[in-house]
Tab-separated table of C-alpha atoms in Angstrom:
chain	number	residue	atom	x	y	z
G	1289	GLY	CA	3.719	-28.491	-31.387
G	1290	ALA	CA	6.384	-27.245	-29.018
G	1291	GLY	CA	5.207	-25.218	-26.069
G	1292	VAL	CA	7.010	-22.678	-23.946
G	1293	SER	CA	10.184	-24.099	-22.485
G	1294	GLN	CA	12.200	-22.854	-19.541
G	1295	SER	CA	15.604	-23.731	-18.179
G	1296	PRO	CA	16.826	-24.742	-15.748
G	1297	SER	CA	13.849	-26.446	-14.146
G	1298	ASN	CA	15.461	-26.062	-10.729
G	1299	LYS	CA	18.163	-23.718	-9.521
G	1300	VAL	CA	19.735	-23.662	-6.080
G	1301	THR	CA	22.064	-20.788	-5.356
G	1302	GLU	CA	23.718	-19.060	-2.450
G	1303	LYS	CA	22.679	-15.668	-1.216
G	1304	GLY	CA	24.546	-12.952	-3.061
G	1305	LYS	CA	25.116	-14.908	-6.262
G	1306	ASP	CA	23.701	-13.917	-9.648
G	1307	VAL	CA	21.351	-16.230	-11.561
G	1308	GLU	CA	20.052	-16.346	-15.117
G	1309	LEU	CA	16.766	-17.968	-16.081
G	1310	ARG	CA	15.931	-18.724	-19.688
G	1311	CYS	CA	12.651	-18.816	-21.580
G	1312	ASP	CA	11.972	-20.067	-25.107
G	1313	PRO	CA	8.514	-18.900	-26.210
G	1314	ILE	CA	6.277	-20.566	-28.731
G	1315	SER	CA	7.573	-19.870	-32.215
G	1316	GLY	CA	5.866	-16.860	-33.743
G	1317	HIS	CA	4.536	-15.469	-30.477
G	1318	THR	CA	5.368	-11.800	-30.257
G	1319	ALA	CA	4.419	-11.234	-26.624
G	1320	LEU	CA	6.445	-12.658	-23.743
G	1321	TYR	CA	5.765	-12.308	-20.012
G	1322	TRP	CA	7.627	-13.169	-16.840
G	1323	TYR	CA	5.735	-13.861	-13.613
G	1324	ARG	CA	6.804	-14.950	-10.147
G	1325	GLN	CA	4.854	-17.424	-8.050
G	1326	SER	CA	5.718	-17.527	-4.374
G	1327	LEU	CA	4.595	-20.326	-2.104
G	1328	GLY	CA	0.921	-20.024	-1.306
G	1329	GLN	CA	0.464	-16.922	-3.396
G	1330	GLY	CA	-0.799	-16.058	-6.823
G	1331	LEU	CA	1.243	-14.927	-9.765
G	1332	GLU	CA	3.080	-11.630	-9.603
G	1333	PHE	CA	3.761	-9.869	-12.905
G	1334	LEU	CA	7.405	-8.953	-13.490
G	1335	ILE	CA	7.990	-7.812	-17.079
G	1336	TYR	CA	6.352	-7.839	-20.517
G	1337	PHE	CA	7.895	-7.790	-23.996
G	1338	GLN	CA	5.934	-7.115	-27.193
G	1339	GLY	CA	7.821	-7.387	-30.468
G	1340	ASN	CA	10.503	-4.746	-30.753
G	1341	SER	CA	8.777	-2.282	-28.422
G	1342	ALA	CA	10.333	-1.146	-25.175
G	1343	PRO	CA	9.470	-3.658	-22.437
G	1344	ASP	CA	7.037	-2.917	-19.638
G	1345	LYS	CA	9.228	-3.275	-16.548
G	1346	SER	CA	6.657	-1.992	-14.108
G	1347	GLY	CA	6.482	-5.254	-12.141
G	1348	LEU	CA	10.176	-5.713	-11.423
G	1349	PRO	CA	10.531	-5.641	-7.613
G	1350	SER	CA	13.993	-4.068	-7.475
G	1351	ASP	CA	16.907	-3.009	-9.643
G	1352	ARG	CA	18.522	-6.387	-8.961
G	1353	PHE	CA	16.062	-7.813	-11.497
G	1354	SER	CA	16.486	-7.344	-15.229
G	1355	ALA	CA	15.432	-9.116	-18.392
G	1356	GLU	CA	16.217	-9.036	-22.047
G	1357	ARG	CA	14.756	-10.588	-25.140
G	1358	THR	CA	17.140	-11.182	-27.993
G	1359	GLY	CA	15.930	-11.237	-31.577
G	1360	GLY	CA	12.328	-11.139	-30.482
G	1361	SER	CA	12.468	-14.725	-29.292
G	1362	VAL	CA	14.444	-16.119	-26.350
G	1363	SER	CA	14.345	-14.191	-23.097
G	1364	THR	CA	16.662	-14.214	-20.088
G	1365	LEU	CA	15.674	-13.044	-16.620
G	1366	THR	CA	18.662	-12.088	-14.494
G	1367	ILE	CA	18.635	-11.663	-10.740
G	1368	GLN	CA	21.752	-10.108	-9.270
G	1369	ARG	CA	22.912	-10.510	-5.684
G	1370	THR	CA	20.124	-12.956	-4.905
G	1371	GLN	CA	18.303	-12.752	-1.575
G	1372	GLN	CA	16.340	-15.437	0.242
G	1373	GLU	CA	13.094	-13.620	-0.520
G	1374	ASP	CA	13.801	-14.194	-4.232
G	1375	SER	CA	13.065	-17.897	-3.724
G	1376	ALA	CA	10.014	-18.678	-5.871
G	1377	VAL	CA	8.897	-20.309	-9.090
G	1378	TYR	CA	9.548	-18.065	-12.070
G	1379	LEU	CA	7.079	-18.586	-14.885
G	1380	CYS	CA	7.373	-17.448	-18.467
G	1381	ALA	CA	4.405	-17.121	-20.818
G	1382	SER	CA	3.925	-16.137	-24.422
G	1383	SER	CA	0.969	-15.118	-26.545
G	1384	SER	CA	0.350	-14.279	-30.166
G	1385	GLY	CA	-0.434	-10.887	-31.635
G	1386	LEU	CA	-1.374	-7.630	-30.021
G	1387	ALA	CA	-4.907	-8.463	-28.922
G	1388	SER	CA	-5.092	-8.286	-25.155
G	1389	TYR	CA	-7.686	-11.064	-25.061
G	1390	ASN	CA	-5.281	-13.648	-26.449
G	1391	GLU	CA	-4.600	-16.340	-23.894
G	1392	GLN	CA	-1.107	-16.777	-22.559
G	1393	PHE	CA	0.687	-20.103	-22.783
G	1394	PHE	CA	2.883	-20.877	-19.811
G	1395	GLY	CA	6.116	-22.765	-19.468
G	1396	PRO	CA	6.742	-25.261	-16.646
G	1397	GLY	CA	8.665	-22.712	-14.609
G	1398	THR	CA	12.053	-22.490	-12.921
G	1399	ARG	CA	12.072	-23.169	-9.192
G	1400	LEU	CA	14.678	-20.905	-7.620
G	1401	THR	CA	15.942	-21.612	-4.121
G	1402	VAL	CA	18.274	-19.116	-2.486
G	1403	LEU	CA	20.111	-20.527	0.520
Z	1342	ALA	CA	-6.449	-0.688	-11.884
Z	1343	GLN	CA	-7.468	-4.312	-12.195
Z	1344	SER	CA	-7.825	-6.902	-9.462
Z	1345	VAL	CA	-9.200	-10.374	-8.855
Z	1346	ALA	CA	-10.415	-12.096	-5.722
Z	1347	GLN	CA	-10.802	-15.803	-5.155
Z	1348	PRO	CA	-12.523	-15.951	-1.775
Z	1349	GLU	CA	-11.904	-19.643	-1.128
Z	1350	ASP	CA	-8.407	-21.010	-0.621
Z	1351	GLN	CA	-9.715	-24.574	-0.627
Z	1352	VAL	CA	-12.764	-26.274	-2.122
Z	1353	ASN	CA	-13.591	-29.903	-1.465
Z	1354	VAL	CA	-16.211	-31.786	-3.447
Z	1355	ALA	CA	-17.179	-35.421	-3.833
Z	1356	GLU	CA	-16.577	-37.122	-7.166
Z	1357	GLY	CA	-19.659	-36.915	-9.360
Z	1358	ASN	CA	-21.009	-33.818	-7.626
Z	1359	PRO	CA	-21.105	-30.404	-9.289
Z	1360	LEU	CA	-18.270	-28.028	-8.449
Z	1361	THR	CA	-17.990	-24.269	-8.320
Z	1362	VAL	CA	-14.838	-22.213	-7.873
Z	1363	LYS	CA	-15.599	-18.555	-7.208
Z	1364	CYS	CA	-13.989	-15.477	-8.717
Z	1365	THR	CA	-14.843	-11.790	-8.519
Z	1366	TYR	CA	-13.039	-9.017	-10.324
Z	1367	SER	CA	-12.601	-5.258	-10.399
Z	1368	VAL	CA	-11.720	-3.212	-13.478
Z	1369	SER	CA	-12.224	0.355	-14.615
Z	1370	GLY	CA	-13.620	-0.616	-17.997
Z	1371	ASN	CA	-14.774	-3.953	-19.354
Z	1372	PRO	CA	-12.982	-7.173	-18.485
Z	1373	TYR	CA	-11.339	-9.969	-20.323
Z	1374	LEU	CA	-11.531	-12.922	-17.922
Z	1375	PHE	CA	-9.577	-16.160	-17.875
Z	1376	TRP	CA	-9.365	-19.386	-15.936
Z	1377	TYR	CA	-6.165	-21.400	-15.676
Z	1378	VAL	CA	-5.403	-24.688	-13.935
Z	1379	GLN	CA	-2.083	-25.725	-12.415
Z	1380	TYR	CA	-1.184	-29.316	-11.653
Z	1381	PRO	CA	1.689	-30.038	-9.226
Z	1382	ASN	CA	5.101	-28.995	-10.540
Z	1383	ARG	CA	3.587	-27.846	-13.812
Z	1384	GLY	CA	2.969	-24.498	-15.446
Z	1385	LEU	CA	-0.476	-23.039	-15.858
Z	1386	GLN	CA	-2.826	-24.448	-18.475
Z	1387	PHE	CA	-5.498	-22.321	-20.106
Z	1388	LEU	CA	-9.077	-23.506	-19.497
Z	1389	LEU	CA	-11.379	-20.842	-20.901
Z	1390	LYS	CA	-11.885	-17.131	-21.389
Z	1391	TYR	CA	-14.615	-14.527	-21.643
Z	1392	ILE	CA	-14.209	-11.735	-24.160
Z	1393	THR	CA	-17.723	-10.607	-25.038
Z	1394	GLY	CA	-21.076	-12.052	-26.032
Z	1395	ASP	CA	-22.648	-15.099	-24.423
Z	1396	ASN	CA	-22.258	-14.972	-20.646
Z	1397	LEU	CA	-21.769	-18.744	-20.424
Z	1398	VAL	CA	-18.379	-19.793	-21.686
Z	1399	LYS	CA	-17.429	-23.405	-22.286
Z	1400	GLY	CA	-13.861	-24.584	-22.091
Z	1401	SER	CA	-11.561	-27.559	-21.791
Z	1402	TYR	CA	-12.222	-30.746	-19.816
Z	1403	GLY	CA	-15.949	-30.037	-19.414
Z	1404	PHE	CA	-15.473	-26.811	-17.487
Z	1405	GLU	CA	-17.600	-23.742	-18.012
Z	1406	ALA	CA	-17.822	-20.306	-16.457
Z	1407	GLU	CA	-20.560	-17.740	-16.170
Z	1408	PHE	CA	-19.866	-14.046	-16.555
Z	1409	ASN	CA	-22.103	-11.884	-14.379
Z	1410	LYS	CA	-21.500	-8.189	-14.948
Z	1411	SER	CA	-23.813	-6.949	-12.207
Z	1412	GLN	CA	-22.090	-9.114	-9.609
Z	1413	THR	CA	-18.634	-8.691	-11.213
Z	1414	SER	CA	-18.170	-12.428	-11.004
Z	1415	PHE	CA	-16.799	-15.178	-13.223
Z	1416	HIS	CA	-17.331	-18.443	-11.368
Z	1417	LEU	CA	-15.904	-21.672	-12.747
Z	1418	LYS	CA	-18.245	-24.666	-12.833
Z	1419	LYS	CA	-18.400	-28.295	-13.808
Z	1420	PRO	CA	-21.532	-30.445	-13.630
Z	1421	SER	CA	-19.777	-33.612	-12.443
Z	1422	ALA	CA	-16.368	-33.504	-10.777
Z	1423	LEU	CA	-13.606	-36.033	-11.383
Z	1424	VAL	CA	-10.771	-36.956	-9.034
Z	1425	SER	CA	-8.413	-35.884	-11.824
Z	1426	ASP	CA	-9.819	-32.330	-11.591
Z	1427	SER	CA	-7.961	-31.930	-8.298
Z	1428	ALA	CA	-5.543	-29.049	-8.888
Z	1429	LEU	CA	-4.918	-25.357	-8.224
Z	1430	TYR	CA	-7.205	-23.016	-10.146
Z	1431	PHE	CA	-6.466	-19.395	-10.965
Z	1432	CYS	CA	-8.812	-16.702	-12.188
Z	1433	ALA	CA	-7.264	-13.776	-14.082
Z	1434	VAL	CA	-8.438	-10.476	-15.523
Z	1435	ARG	CA	-7.297	-7.840	-17.937
Z	1436	ASP	CA	-9.077	-4.509	-18.342
Z	1437	TRP	CA	-9.502	-4.086	-22.094
Z	1438	ALA	CA	-9.527	-0.315	-21.728
Z	1439	GLY	CA	-6.449	-0.199	-19.547
Z	1440	SER	CA	-2.820	0.129	-20.528
Z	1441	ALA	CA	-1.678	-2.967	-18.679
Z	1442	ARG	CA	-1.031	-5.864	-21.022
Z	1443	GLN	CA	-0.346	-8.400	-18.324
Z	1444	LEU	CA	-2.924	-10.500	-16.576
Z	1445	THR	CA	-3.731	-9.933	-12.925
Z	1446	PHE	CA	-4.229	-13.244	-11.159
Z	1447	GLY	CA	-6.156	-14.240	-8.087
Z	1448	SER	CA	-4.421	-16.053	-5.263
Z	1449	GLY	CA	-5.683	-19.423	-6.432
Z	1450	THR	CA	-8.156	-22.015	-5.150
Z	1451	GLN	CA	-7.052	-25.541	-4.357
Z	1452	LEU	CA	-9.734	-27.931	-5.572
Z	1453	THR	CA	-9.803	-31.414	-4.079
Z	1454	VAL	CA	-12.209	-33.965	-5.495
Z	1455	LEU	CA	-12.760	-36.820	-3.074
Z	1456	PRO	CA	-13.355	-40.327	-4.415
């Protein structure tokens, strides 16, 4: 079956520009997560959506970062006025149900490079 | 709060030898523990998880992990390593009693299996 997909796979932008990253979760998965993976580091949690509940935004590093999830499916992560330190791989994951022991399924990521 | 430590950035092992990738965790309550593997330019793939019950968990590709509550460890093991096991391995934890729904990941261990 189809896994989590993300687009674009690579994005190069200039400092100060806005970017939008897209995530299509596995059909039927109610939970959706965004993480950031910087070179040589682990994964940093950004934001979590569960169904129609208010998202957990506690991991967003600044107010330049925002995300939305339309219709409980596709999600878009937006970074405004990009900075060089935003360069990283942005990973999306989804999982089924409410149980916190359900494994997350990851997409291939979007590699963002800010020049 | 929940945290994970992977004390080794790099592990090298000869093909056919047993391998161990170490992970220790810290949670307030009881943990859900996960191992993921990441191949170059790919997203993370789920290997195995510990929820409760038997301390030895078996997962994909012949990997297993042993939960040790007294040592707060969840080391990943494989009896006989393959060159194709070479990848980046991440341990992750979620405190089942905590409010955080996201996983907290370790910094990753690069496993290299030498032919």
